[in-house]
Amino acid sequence: MAYKLPDLPYPYNALEPFISEEIMTLHHKKHHQTYVNGLNAAEVSIATAPSFKERIALLNALKFNGGGHINHSLFWKNLAPANQSALKPGPLKDAIDRDFGGLQNLQKEFNATTAGIQGSGWGWLGYNAKTQRLEIVTTANQDPLLSHAPIIGVDIWEHAFYLQYKNVKADYLVAIWNVINFDEAEKRFIDAIKAGAKI
């Protein structure tokens, strides 16, 4: 079964002025579509490769494109128009207060850690089932987050911000918190707790 580009849950201009319509259109229709195409091609190539050695050689393409598809599919749901993105009282807010001392402290630590990524990658707020805490994690390139349950993910590849923020990643990271979908993040958090040990 072929992978498909998921629809955005909002119009391309819904995240303005924090993320422009132009960025969202290119990011979704071009970049994510490229990962979907690459993932489908990698799966066909692996299935039809004449030798085990040739199948092994294709695993990097599978990881890169598969990670790009997984990460972006999470990312689109991770965002919402600014008037729909507030962190409300509930389990996620309680955990953020407990683990970071509040949302502002989380944002400051997350932005500092994520801005430190050299090259391309992702910044994550993840739930660690072993420690039963929220933790900030980064992954390189399009590597998916496997060590934690992803709660919030931020794409730090230049295609996510360069047309609007140029080379100033810090400004993009400040702006994106205005369009984080905290309702979606809380659903992921609750699901992560249910899947692992309870707090």
JSON list of N, CA, C and O in Angstrom, two decimals, residues 83-122:
[
{"chain": "A", "resi": 83, "resn": "ASN", "atom": "N", "xyz": [-5.18, 31.60, 17.54]},
{"chain": "A", "resi": 83, "resn": "ASN", "atom": "CA", "xyz": [-6.32, 31.75, 18.45]},
{"chain": "A", "resi": 83, "resn": "ASN", "atom": "C", "xyz": [-6.84, 30.40, 18.95]},
{"chain": "A", "resi": 83, "resn": "ASN", "atom": "O", "xyz": [-7.80, 30.35, 19.72]},
{"chain": "A", "resi": 84, "resn": "GLN", "atom": "N", "xyz": [-6.22, 29.31, 18.52]},
{"chain": "A", "resi": 84, "resn": "GLN", "atom": "CA", "xyz": [-6.64, 27.97, 18.96]},
{"chain": "A", "resi": 84, "resn": "GLN", "atom": "C", "xyz": [-5.52, 27.21, 19.65]},
{"chain": "A", "resi": 84, "resn": "GLN", "atom": "O", "xyz": [-5.60, 26.00, 19.81]},
{"chain": "A", "resi": 85, "resn": "SER", "atom": "N", "xyz": [-4.47, 27.90, 20.07]},
{"chain": "A", "resi": 85, "resn": "SER", "atom": "CA", "xyz": [-3.25, 27.19, 20.47]},
{"chain": "A", "resi": 85, "resn": "SER", "atom": "C", "xyz": [-2.86, 27.32, 21.94]},
{"chain": "A", "resi": 85, "resn": "SER", "atom": "O", "xyz": [-1.77, 26.92, 22.31]},
{"chain": "A", "resi": 86, "resn": "ALA", "atom": "N", "xyz": [-3.73, 27.85, 22.78]},
{"chain": "A", "resi": 86, "resn": "ALA", "atom": "CA", "xyz": [-3.34, 28.11, 24.17]},
{"chain": "A", "resi": 86, "resn": "ALA", "atom": "C", "xyz": [-3.21, 26.83, 24.99]},
{"chain": "A", "resi": 86, "resn": "ALA", "atom": "O", "xyz": [-3.95, 25.87, 24.80]},
{"chain": "A", "resi": 87, "resn": "LEU", "atom": "N", "xyz": [-2.24, 26.84, 25.91]},
{"chain": "A", "resi": 87, "resn": "LEU", "atom": "CA", "xyz": [-2.10, 25.75, 26.88]},
{"chain": "A", "resi": 87, "resn": "LEU", "atom": "C", "xyz": [-3.14, 25.95, 27.97]},
{"chain": "A", "resi": 87, "resn": "LEU", "atom": "O", "xyz": [-3.16, 26.98, 28.64]},
{"chain": "A", "resi": 88, "resn": "LYS", "atom": "N", "xyz": [-3.99, 24.94, 28.14]},
{"chain": "A", "resi": 88, "resn": "LYS", "atom": "CA", "xyz": [-5.09, 25.04, 29.10]},
{"chain": "A", "resi": 88, "resn": "LYS", "atom": "C", "xyz": [-4.76, 24.22, 30.35]},
{"chain": "A", "resi": 88, "resn": "LYS", "atom": "O", "xyz": [-3.93, 23.32, 30.31]},
{"chain": "A", "resi": 89, "resn": "PRO", "atom": "N", "xyz": [-5.42, 24.52, 31.47]},
{"chain": "A", "resi": 89, "resn": "PRO", "atom": "CA", "xyz": [-5.24, 23.68, 32.65]},
{"chain": "A", "resi": 89, "resn": "PRO", "atom": "C", "xyz": [-5.56, 22.22, 32.34]},
{"chain": "A", "resi": 89, "resn": "PRO", "atom": "O", "xyz": [-6.52, 21.93, 31.62]},
{"chain": "A", "resi": 90, "resn": "GLY", "atom": "N", "xyz": [-4.74, 21.32, 32.83]},
{"chain": "A", "resi": 90, "resn": "GLY", "atom": "CA", "xyz": [-4.95, 19.90, 32.58]},
{"chain": "A", "resi": 90, "resn": "GLY", "atom": "C", "xyz": [-3.66, 19.14, 32.81]},
{"chain": "A", "resi": 90, "resn": "GLY", "atom": "O", "xyz": [-2.66, 19.69, 33.29]},
{"chain": "A", "resi": 91, "resn": "PRO", "atom": "N", "xyz": [-3.65, 17.86, 32.46]},
{"chain": "A", "resi": 91, "resn": "PRO", "atom": "CA", "xyz": [-2.49, 17.01, 32.73]},
{"chain": "A", "resi": 91, "resn": "PRO", "atom": "C", "xyz": [-1.19, 17.51, 32.10]},
{"chain": "A", "resi": 91, "resn": "PRO", "atom": "O", "xyz": [-0.13, 17.43, 32.72]},
{"chain": "A", "resi": 92, "resn": "LEU", "atom": "N", "xyz": [-1.24, 18.02, 30.85]},
{"chain": "A", "resi": 92, "resn": "LEU", "atom": "CA", "xyz": [-0.01, 18.48, 30.20]},
{"chain": "A", "resi": 92, "resn": "LEU", "atom": "C", "xyz": [0.53, 19.71, 30.91]},
{"chain": "A", "resi": 92, "resn": "LEU", "atom": "O", "xyz": [1.74, 19.79, 31.19]},
{"chain": "A", "resi": 93, "resn": "LYS", "atom": "N", "xyz": [-0.33, 20.67, 31.22]},
{"chain": "A", "resi": 93, "resn": "LYS", "atom": "CA", "xyz": [0.13, 21.87, 31.93]},
{"chain": "A", "resi": 93, "resn": "LYS", "atom": "C", "xyz": [0.73, 21.49, 33.28]},
{"chain": "A", "resi": 93, "resn": "LYS", "atom": "O", "xyz": [1.78, 22.02, 33.68]},
{"chain": "A", "resi": 94, "resn": "ASP", "atom": "N", "xyz": [0.08, 20.57, 33.98]},
{"chain": "A", "resi": 94, "resn": "ASP", "atom": "CA", "xyz": [0.60, 20.14, 35.28]},
{"chain": "A", "resi": 94, "resn": "ASP", "atom": "C", "xyz": [1.99, 19.53, 35.14]},
{"chain": "A", "resi": 94, "resn": "ASP", "atom": "O", "xyz": [2.89, 19.79, 35.95]},
{"chain": "A", "resi": 95, "resn": "ALA", "atom": "N", "xyz": [2.18, 18.71, 34.10]},
{"chain": "A", "resi": 95, "resn": "ALA", "atom": "CA", "xyz": [3.48, 18.08, 33.87]},
{"chain": "A", "resi": 95, "resn": "ALA", "atom": "C", "xyz": [4.55, 19.10, 33.47]},
{"chain": "A", "resi": 95, "resn": "ALA", "atom": "O", "xyz": [5.70, 19.02, 33.90]},
{"chain": "A", "resi": 96, "resn": "ILE", "atom": "N", "xyz": [4.17, 20.09, 32.65]},
{"chain": "A", "resi": 96, "resn": "ILE", "atom": "CA", "xyz": [5.11, 21.14, 32.27]},
{"chain": "A", "resi": 96, "resn": "ILE", "atom": "C", "xyz": [5.52, 21.95, 33.50]},
{"chain": "A", "resi": 96, "resn": "ILE", "atom": "O", "xyz": [6.70, 22.27, 33.69]},
{"chain": "A", "resi": 97, "resn": "ASP", "atom": "N", "xyz": [4.55, 22.28, 34.34]},
{"chain": "A", "resi": 97, "resn": "ASP", "atom": "CA", "xyz": [4.86, 23.01, 35.57]},
{"chain": "A", "resi": 97, "resn": "ASP", "atom": "C", "xyz": [5.79, 22.20, 36.47]},
{"chain": "A", "resi": 97, "resn": "ASP", "atom": "O", "xyz": [6.75, 22.73, 37.04]},
{"chain": "A", "resi": 98, "resn": "ARG", "atom": "N", "xyz": [5.53, 20.91, 36.58]},
{"chain": "A", "resi": 98, "resn": "ARG", "atom": "CA", "xyz": [6.33, 20.04, 37.44]},
{"chain": "A", "resi": 98, "resn": "ARG", "atom": "C", "xyz": [7.76, 19.86, 36.90]},
{"chain": "A", "resi": 98, "resn": "ARG", "atom": "O", "xyz": [8.74, 19.96, 37.64]},
{"chain": "A", "resi": 99, "resn": "ASP", "atom": "N", "xyz": [7.87, 19.61, 35.59]},
{"chain": "A", "resi": 99, "resn": "ASP", "atom": "CA", "xyz": [9.16, 19.24, 35.01]},
{"chain": "A", "resi": 99, "resn": "ASP", "atom": "C", "xyz": [10.01, 20.43, 34.56]},
{"chain": "A", "resi": 99, "resn": "ASP", "atom": "O", "xyz": [11.23, 20.29, 34.43]},
{"chain": "A", "resi": 100, "resn": "PHE", "atom": "N", "xyz": [9.38, 21.59, 34.33]},
{"chain": "A", "resi": 100, "resn": "PHE", "atom": "CA", "xyz": [10.12, 22.74, 33.83]},
{"chain": "A", "resi": 100, "resn": "PHE", "atom": "C", "xyz": [9.87, 24.02, 34.63]},
{"chain": "A", "resi": 100, "resn": "PHE", "atom": "O", "xyz": [10.51, 25.03, 34.35]},
{"chain": "A", "resi": 101, "resn": "GLY", "atom": "N", "xyz": [8.94, 23.98, 35.56]},
{"chain": "A", "resi": 101, "resn": "GLY", "atom": "CA", "xyz": [8.64, 25.19, 36.32]},
{"chain": "A", "resi": 101, "resn": "GLY", "atom": "C", "xyz": [7.78, 26.17, 35.55]},
{"chain": "A", "resi": 101, "resn": "GLY", "atom": "O", "xyz": [7.78, 27.37, 35.85]},
{"chain": "A", "resi": 102, "resn": "GLY", "atom": "N", "xyz": [7.06, 25.69, 34.55]},
{"chain": "A", "resi": 102, "resn": "GLY", "atom": "CA", "xyz": [6.15, 26.54, 33.79]},
{"chain": "A", "resi": 102, "resn": "GLY", "atom": "C", "xyz": [6.47, 26.57, 32.32]},
{"chain": "A", "resi": 102, "resn": "GLY", "atom": "O", "xyz": [7.55, 26.16, 31.87]},
{"chain": "A", "resi": 103, "resn": "LEU", "atom": "N", "xyz": [5.49, 27.07, 31.54]},
{"chain": "A", "resi": 103, "resn": "LEU", "atom": "CA", "xyz": [5.61, 27.09, 30.08]},
{"chain": "A", "resi": 103, "resn": "LEU", "atom": "C", "xyz": [6.76, 27.99, 29.62]},
{"chain": "A", "resi": 103, "resn": "LEU", "atom": "O", "xyz": [7.49, 27.63, 28.69]},
{"chain": "A", "resi": 104, "resn": "GLN", "atom": "N", "xyz": [6.94, 29.14, 30.23]},
{"chain": "A", "resi": 104, "resn": "GLN", "atom": "CA", "xyz": [8.01, 30.04, 29.79]},
{"chain": "A", "resi": 104, "resn": "GLN", "atom": "C", "xyz": [9.38, 29.40, 29.95]},
{"chain": "A", "resi": 104, "resn": "GLN", "atom": "O", "xyz": [10.25, 29.54, 29.09]},
{"chain": "A", "resi": 105, "resn": "ASN", "atom": "N", "xyz": [9.57, 28.69, 31.04]},
{"chain": "A", "resi": 105, "resn": "ASN", "atom": "CA", "xyz": [10.85, 28.01, 31.25]},
{"chain": "A", "resi": 105, "resn": "ASN", "atom": "C", "xyz": [11.04, 26.88, 30.23]},
{"chain": "A", "resi": 105, "resn": "ASN", "atom": "O", "xyz": [12.15, 26.67, 29.73]},
{"chain": "A", "resi": 106, "resn": "LEU", "atom": "N", "xyz": [9.96, 26.15, 29.93]},
{"chain": "A", "resi": 106, "resn": "LEU", "atom": "CA", "xyz": [10.03, 25.11, 28.91]},
{"chain": "A", "resi": 106, "resn": "LEU", "atom": "C", "xyz": [10.44, 25.73, 27.57]},
{"chain": "A", "resi": 106, "resn": "LEU", "atom": "O", "xyz": [11.34, 25.22, 26.89]},
{"chain": "A", "resi": 107, "resn": "GLN", "atom": "N", "xyz": [9.77, 26.81, 27.18]},
{"chain": "A", "resi": 107, "resn": "GLN", "atom": "CA", "xyz": [10.07, 27.45, 25.90]},
{"chain": "A", "resi": 107, "resn": "GLN", "atom": "C", "xyz": [11.52, 27.92, 25.84]},
{"chain": "A", "resi": 107, "resn": "GLN", "atom": "O", "xyz": [12.20, 27.70, 24.82]},
{"chain": "A", "resi": 108, "resn": "LYS", "atom": "N", "xyz": [12.00, 28.51, 26.91]},
{"chain": "A", "resi": 108, "resn": "LYS", "atom": "CA", "xyz": [13.37, 29.01, 26.94]},
{"chain": "A", "resi": 108, "resn": "LYS", "atom": "C", "xyz": [14.37, 27.86, 26.79]},
{"chain": "A", "resi": 108, "resn": "LYS", "atom": "O", "xyz": [15.31, 27.93, 25.99]},
{"chain": "A", "resi": 109, "resn": "GLU", "atom": "N", "xyz": [14.16, 26.77, 27.54]},
{"chain": "A", "resi": 109, "resn": "GLU", "atom": "CA", "xyz": [15.07, 25.63, 27.48]},
{"chain": "A", "resi": 109, "resn": "GLU", "atom": "C", "xyz": [14.97, 24.91, 26.13]},
{"chain": "A", "resi": 109, "resn": "GLU", "atom": "O", "xyz": [15.98, 24.53, 25.53]},
{"chain": "A", "resi": 110, "resn": "PHE", "atom": "N", "xyz": [13.74, 24.74, 25.65]},
{"chain": "A", "resi": 110, "resn": "PHE", "atom": "CA", "xyz": [13.52, 24.08, 24.36]},
{"chain": "A", "resi": 110, "resn": "PHE", "atom": "C", "xyz": [14.20, 24.86, 23.24]},
{"chain": "A", "resi": 110, "resn": "PHE", "atom": "O", "xyz": [14.90, 24.29, 22.40]},
{"chain": "A", "resi": 111, "resn": "ASN", "atom": "N", "xyz": [13.99, 26.17, 23.22]},
{"chain": "A", "resi": 111, "resn": "ASN", "atom": "CA", "xyz": [14.55, 27.00, 22.16]},
{"chain": "A", "resi": 111, "resn": "ASN", "atom": "C", "xyz": [16.08, 27.00, 22.19]},
{"chain": "A", "resi": 111, "resn": "ASN", "atom": "O", "xyz": [16.72, 26.93, 21.14]},
{"chain": "A", "resi": 112, "resn": "ALA", "atom": "N", "xyz": [16.67, 27.06, 23.38]},
{"chain": "A", "resi": 112, "resn": "ALA", "atom": "CA", "xyz": [18.12, 27.05, 23.49]},
{"chain": "A", "resi": 112, "resn": "ALA", "atom": "C", "xyz": [18.69, 25.71, 23.00]},
{"chain": "A", "resi": 112, "resn": "ALA", "atom": "O", "xyz": [19.68, 25.67, 22.25]},
{"chain": "A", "resi": 113, "resn": "THR", "atom": "N", "xyz": [18.06, 24.63, 23.40]},
{"chain": "A", "resi": 113, "resn": "THR", "atom": "CA", "xyz": [18.54, 23.30, 22.99]},
{"chain": "A", "resi": 113, "resn": "THR", "atom": "C", "xyz": [18.37, 23.10, 21.49]},
{"chain": "A", "resi": 113, "resn": "THR", "atom": "O", "xyz": [19.29, 22.63, 20.80]},
{"chain": "A", "resi": 114, "resn": "THR", "atom": "N", "xyz": [17.21, 23.47, 20.96]},
{"chain": "A", "resi": 114, "resn": "THR", "atom": "CA", "xyz": [16.91, 23.25, 19.55]},
{"chain": "A", "resi": 114, "resn": "THR", "atom": "C", "xyz": [17.74, 24.17, 18.65]},
{"chain": "A", "resi": 114, "resn": "THR", "atom": "O", "xyz": [18.19, 23.76, 17.58]},
{"chain": "A", "resi": 115, "resn": "ALA", "atom": "N", "xyz": [17.96, 25.40, 19.08]},
{"chain": "A", "resi": 115, "resn": "ALA", "atom": "CA", "xyz": [18.78, 26.32, 18.29]},
{"chain": "A", "resi": 115, "resn": "ALA", "atom": "C", "xyz": [20.22, 25.81, 18.18]},
{"chain": "A", "resi": 115, "resn": "ALA", "atom": "O", "xyz": [20.93, 26.15, 17.24]},
{"chain": "A", "resi": 116, "resn": "GLY", "atom": "N", "xyz": [20.63, 24.98, 19.11]},
{"chain": "A", "resi": 116, "resn": "GLY", "atom": "CA", "xyz": [21.97, 24.43, 19.10]},
{"chain": "A", "resi": 116, "resn": "GLY", "atom": "C", "xyz": [22.19, 23.29, 18.13]},
{"chain": "A", "resi": 116, "resn": "GLY", "atom": "O", "xyz": [23.32, 22.82, 17.98]},
{"chain": "A", "resi": 117, "resn": "ILE", "atom": "N", "xyz": [21.13, 22.84, 17.46]},
{"chain": "A", "resi": 117, "resn": "ILE", "atom": "CA", "xyz": [21.30, 21.78, 16.47]},
{"chain": "A", "resi": 117, "resn": "ILE", "atom": "C", "xyz": [22.18, 22.30, 15.34]},
{"chain": "A", "resi": 117, "resn": "ILE", "atom": "O", "xyz": [21.91, 23.35, 14.76]},
{"chain": "A", "resi": 118, "resn": "GLN", "atom": "N", "xyz": [23.24, 21.59, 15.05]},
{"chain": "A", "resi": 118, "resn": "GLN", "atom": "CA", "xyz": [24.12, 21.97, 13.95]},
{"chain": "A", "resi": 118, "resn": "GLN", "atom": "C", "xyz": [23.62, 21.29, 12.68]},
{"chain": "A", "resi": 118, "resn": "GLN", "atom": "O", "xyz": [23.54, 20.07, 12.62]},
{"chain": "A", "resi": 119, "resn": "GLY", "atom": "N", "xyz": [23.26, 22.09, 11.70]},
{"chain": "A", "resi": 119, "resn": "GLY", "atom": "CA", "xyz": [22.69, 21.54, 10.48]},
{"chain": "A", "resi": 119, "resn": "GLY", "atom": "C", "xyz": [21.19, 21.34, 10.65]},
{"chain": "A", "resi": 119, "resn": "GLY", "atom": "O", "xyz": [20.51, 22.13, 11.27]},
{"chain": "A", "resi": 120, "resn": "SER", "atom": "N", "xyz": [20.69, 20.24, 10.11]},
{"chain": "A", "resi": 120, "resn": "SER", "atom": "CA", "xyz": [19.25, 20.00, 10.07]},
{"chain": "A", "resi": 120, "resn": "SER", "atom": "C", "xyz": [18.85, 19.01, 11.15]},
{"chain": "A", "resi": 120, "resn": "SER", "atom": "O", "xyz": [19.63, 18.15, 11.55]},
{"chain": "A", "resi": 121, "resn": "GLY", "atom": "N", "xyz": [17.62, 19.14, 11.61]},
{"chain": "A", "resi": 121, "resn": "GLY", "atom": "CA", "xyz": [17.12, 18.21, 12.62]},
{"chain": "A", "resi": 121, "resn": "GLY", "atom": "C", "xyz": [15.80, 18.66, 13.19]},
{"chain": "A", "resi": 121, "resn": "GLY", "atom": "O", "xyz": [15.11, 19.51, 12.63]},
{"chain": "A", "resi": 122, "resn": "TRP", "atom": "N", "xyz": [15.46, 18.08, 14.33]},
{"chain": "A", "resi": 122, "resn": "TRP", "atom": "CA", "xyz": [14.19, 18.33, 14.99]},
{"chain": "A", "resi": 122, "resn": "TRP", "atom": "C", "xyz": [14.39, 18.53, 16.48]},
{"chain": "A", "resi": 122, "resn": "TRP", "atom": "O", "xyz": [15.24, 17.87, 17.09]}
]
